[in-house]
PDB file of C-alpha atoms in Angstrom:
ATOM      1  CA  UNK E   1       0.000   0.000   0.000  1.00 45.00           C
ATOM      2  CA  UNK E   2       0.880   3.635  -0.186  1.00 45.00           C
ATOM      3  CA  UNK E   3       2.094   5.571   2.790  1.00 44.00           C
ATOM      4  CA  UNK E   4       1.154   9.177   3.270  1.00 41.00           C
ATOM      5  CA  UNK E   5       2.745  11.601   5.655  1.00 42.00           C
ATOM      6  CA  UNK E   6       0.289  13.722   7.553  1.00 41.00           C
ATOM      7  CA  UNK E   7       1.324  17.274   8.241  1.00 37.00           C
ATOM      8  CA  UNK E   8      -0.169  19.622  10.811  1.00 41.00           C
ATOM      9  CA  UNK E   9       0.180  22.369   8.219  1.00 45.00           C
ATOM     10  CA  UNK E  10      -3.172  23.311   6.705  1.00 46.00           C
ATOM     11  CA  UNK E  11      -3.413  23.076   2.897  1.00 47.00           C
ATOM     12  CA  UNK E  12      -3.547  26.339   1.027  1.00 45.00           C
ATOM     13  CA  UNK E  13      -7.025  27.515   0.038  1.00 45.00           C
ATOM     14  CA  UNK E  14      -5.597  28.164  -3.434  1.00 48.00           C
ATOM     15  CA  UNK E  15      -4.659  24.469  -3.754  1.00 47.00           C
ATOM     16  CA  UNK E  16      -5.996  23.228  -7.102  1.00 51.00           C
ATOM     17  CA  UNK E  17      -3.876  20.107  -7.625  1.00 51.00           C
ATOM     18  CA  UNK E  18      -4.495  16.558  -6.445  1.00 54.00           C
ATOM     19  CA  UNK E  19      -6.059  15.940  -3.025  1.00 50.00           C
ATOM     20  CA  UNK E  20      -3.751  16.443  -0.075  1.00 53.00           C
ATOM     21  CA  UNK E  21      -2.250  13.201   1.313  1.00 55.00           C
ATOM     22  CA  UNK E  22      -4.702  12.944   4.222  1.00 54.00           C
ATOM     23  CA  UNK E  23      -7.733  13.143   1.920  1.00 57.00           C
ATOM     24  CA  UNK E  24      -6.239  10.590  -0.484  1.00 60.00           C
ATOM     25  CA  UNK E  25      -5.471   8.285   2.442  1.00 64.00           C
ATOM     26  CA  UNK E  26      -9.064   8.480   3.700  1.00 63.00           C
ATOM     27  CA  UNK E  27     -10.382   7.808   0.202  1.00 66.00           C
ATOM     28  CA  UNK E  28      -8.062   4.791  -0.168  1.00 72.00           C
ATOM     29  CA  UNK E  29      -9.139   3.482   3.242  1.00 69.00           C
ATOM     30  CA  UNK E  30     -12.855   3.781   2.412  1.00 66.00           C
ATOM     31  CA  UNK E  31     -12.319   1.937  -0.870  1.00 70.00           C
ATOM     32  CA  UNK E  32     -10.978  -1.056   1.101  1.00 75.00           C
ATOM     33  CA  UNK E  33     -14.035  -1.289   3.395  1.00 73.00           C
ATOM     34  CA  UNK E  34     -16.205  -4.324   2.505  1.00 83.00           C
ATOM     35  CA  UNK E  35     -19.450  -3.641   0.638  1.00 85.00           C
ATOM     36  CA  UNK E  36     -21.591  -5.348   3.273  1.00 92.00           C
ATOM     37  CA  UNK E  37     -20.933  -5.059   6.986  1.00 93.00           C
ATOM     38  CA  UNK E  38     -22.741  -6.785   9.819  1.00 96.00           C
ATOM     39  CA  UNK E  39     -23.057  -5.643  13.401  1.00 96.00           C
ATOM     40  CA  UNK E  40     -23.692  -8.081  16.232  1.00 95.00           C
ATOM     41  CA  UNK E  41     -24.222  -6.111  19.414  1.00 93.00           C
ATOM     42  CA  UNK E  42     -26.340  -3.035  18.821  1.00 95.00           C
ATOM     43  CA  UNK E  43     -25.459  -1.283  22.063  1.00 94.00           C
ATOM     44  CA  UNK E  44     -23.969   2.130  22.683  1.00 94.00           C
ATOM     45  CA  UNK E  45     -20.548   1.443  21.128  1.00 94.00           C
ATOM     46  CA  UNK E  46     -21.842  -0.645  18.194  1.00 95.00           C
ATOM     47  CA  UNK E  47     -24.479   1.986  17.396  1.00 95.00           C
ATOM     48  CA  UNK E  48     -21.887   4.774  17.461  1.00 94.00           C
ATOM     49  CA  UNK E  49     -19.531   2.864  15.144  1.00 92.00           C
ATOM     50  CA  UNK E  50     -22.346   2.112  12.714  1.00 92.00           C
ATOM     51  CA  UNK E  51     -23.591   5.707  12.730  1.00 92.00           C
ATOM     52  CA  UNK E  52     -20.056   6.875  11.938  1.00 89.00           C
ATOM     53  CA  UNK E  53     -19.728   4.423   9.047  1.00 87.00           C
ATOM     54  CA  UNK E  54     -23.110   5.456   7.648  1.00 88.00           C
ATOM     55  CA  UNK E  55     -22.340   9.163   7.894  1.00 85.00           C
ATOM     56  CA  UNK E  56     -18.843   8.914   6.404  1.00 78.00           C
ATOM     57  CA  UNK E  57     -19.802   6.463   3.699  1.00 60.00           C
ATOM     58  CA  UNK E  58     -23.453   7.273   3.149  1.00 55.00           C
ATOM     59  CA  UNK E  59     -24.937   6.232  -0.153  1.00 53.00           C
ATOM     60  CA  UNK E  60     -21.815   7.351  -2.012  1.00 67.00           C
ATOM     61  CA  UNK E  61     -20.072   3.971  -1.860  1.00 66.00           C
ATOM     62  CA  UNK E  62     -23.302   1.948  -1.592  1.00 73.00           C
ATOM     63  CA  UNK E  63     -22.361   0.067   1.579  1.00 82.00           C
ATOM     64  CA  UNK E  64     -25.073  -2.072   3.136  1.00 91.00           C
ATOM     65  CA  UNK E  65     -25.282  -2.857   6.840  1.00 95.00           C
ATOM     66  CA  UNK E  66     -27.101  -5.765   8.459  1.00 97.00           C
ATOM     67  CA  UNK E  67     -27.579  -5.582  12.216  1.00 97.00           C
ATOM     68  CA  UNK E  68     -28.609  -8.031  14.916  1.00 95.00           C
ATOM     69  CA  UNK E  69     -32.098  -7.736  16.392  1.00 92.00           C
ATOM     70  CA  UNK E  70     -31.143  -8.219  20.045  1.00 86.00           C
ATOM     71  CA  UNK E  71     -31.474  -4.597  21.204  1.00 91.00           C
ATOM     72  CA  UNK E  72     -34.700  -3.997  19.269  1.00 93.00           C
ATOM     73  CA  UNK E  73     -35.119  -0.361  20.286  1.00 95.00           C
ATOM     74  CA  UNK E  74     -31.613   0.715  19.247  1.00 95.00           C
ATOM     75  CA  UNK E  75     -31.727  -1.436  16.109  1.00 96.00           C
ATOM     76  CA  UNK E  76     -35.045   0.145  15.065  1.00 97.00           C
ATOM     77  CA  UNK E  77     -33.675   3.653  15.707  1.00 96.00           C
ATOM     78  CA  UNK E  78     -30.626   2.980  13.500  1.00 96.00           C
ATOM     79  CA  UNK E  79     -32.733   1.459  10.719  1.00 96.00           C
ATOM     80  CA  UNK E  80     -35.087   4.470  10.856  1.00 97.00           C
ATOM     81  CA  UNK E  81     -32.155   6.916  10.764  1.00 94.00           C
ATOM     82  CA  UNK E  82     -30.516   5.199   7.756  1.00 93.00           C
ATOM     83  CA  UNK E  83     -33.352   3.289   5.998  1.00 93.00           C
ATOM     84  CA  UNK E  84     -31.473   2.921   2.698  1.00 90.00           C
ATOM     85  CA  UNK E  85     -28.356   1.529   4.375  1.00 92.00           C
ATOM     86  CA  UNK E  86     -29.398  -0.593   7.370  1.00 95.00           C
ATOM     87  CA  UNK E  87     -31.468  -3.773   7.564  1.00 97.00           C
ATOM     88  CA  UNK E  88     -32.317  -5.589  10.794  1.00 98.00           C
ATOM     89  CA  UNK E  89     -31.645  -9.326  10.548  1.00 97.00           C
ATOM     90  CA  UNK E  90     -33.761 -11.978  12.220  1.00 96.00           C
ATOM     91  CA  UNK E  91     -30.780 -13.473  14.071  1.00 94.00           C
ATOM     92  CA  UNK E  92     -27.040 -13.150  14.658  1.00 92.00           C
ATOM     93  CA  UNK E  93     -26.512 -16.059  12.251  1.00 93.00           C
ATOM     94  CA  UNK E  94     -28.355 -14.145   9.530  1.00 96.00           C
ATOM     95  CA  UNK E  95     -26.003 -11.187  10.099  1.00 96.00           C
ATOM     96  CA  UNK E  96     -23.009 -13.482   9.548  1.00 94.00           C
ATOM     97  CA  UNK E  97     -24.545 -15.189   6.501  1.00 95.00           C
ATOM     98  CA  UNK E  98     -25.589 -11.923   4.821  1.00 96.00           C
ATOM     99  CA  UNK E  99     -22.373  -9.892   5.094  1.00 95.00           C
ATOM    100  CA  UNK E 100     -18.710  -9.862   4.039  1.00 93.00           C
ATOM    101  CA  UNK E 101     -17.465  -8.552   7.389  1.00 92.00           C
ATOM    102  CA  UNK E 102     -18.955  -8.656  10.898  1.00 94.00           C
ATOM    103  CA  UNK E 103     -18.248  -6.268  13.753  1.00 93.00           C
ATOM    104  CA  UNK E 104     -18.828  -7.978  17.097  1.00 93.00           C
ATOM    105  CA  UNK E 105     -19.610  -5.351  19.697  1.00 93.00           C
ATOM    106  CA  UNK E 106     -20.691  -7.131  22.865  1.00 91.00           C
ATOM    107  CA  UNK E 107     -19.658  -7.069  26.500  1.00 90.00           C
ATOM    108  CA  UNK E 108     -16.713  -9.345  27.334  1.00 89.00           C
ATOM    109  CA  UNK E 109     -18.943 -11.666  29.372  1.00 88.00           C
ATOM    110  CA  UNK E 110     -21.189 -12.143  26.292  1.00 88.00           C
ATOM    111  CA  UNK E 111     -18.425 -12.659  23.737  1.00 85.00           C
ATOM    112  CA  UNK E 112     -17.902 -16.391  24.209  1.00 84.00           C
ATOM    113  CA  UNK E 113     -21.634 -17.098  23.947  1.00 83.00           C
ATOM    114  CA  UNK E 114     -22.035 -14.926  20.835  1.00 82.00           C
ATOM    115  CA  UNK E 115     -18.945 -16.240  19.037  1.00 81.00           C
ATOM    116  CA  UNK E 116     -19.651 -19.859  19.944  1.00 76.00           C
ATOM    117  CA  UNK E 117     -23.241 -19.742  18.727  1.00 64.00           C
TER     118      UNK E 117
END
């Protein structure tokens, strides 16, 4: 991959050439994100991560997110906030089966149960 140095210096407002290294790096990073992402564990942290991915990515890169149904209230709120991006699965297994990448965001005491299921 390419390495970009990040400078604390702000780019000139007259800059008309290629994107500064930081912007190119972010673009390259987004291009490597899978096209379908699952979330098992729709709690505070999982919801925040998913909201960030939806806001950064939006419809621009056509990512789709499939989330577990366990915390129904938070899952419904996310699906309502991003109806074109998020679908609530019927089970954790459906999240795994329907996506290229799964984020597991559960409490440590729940991890073994969730991963072993």
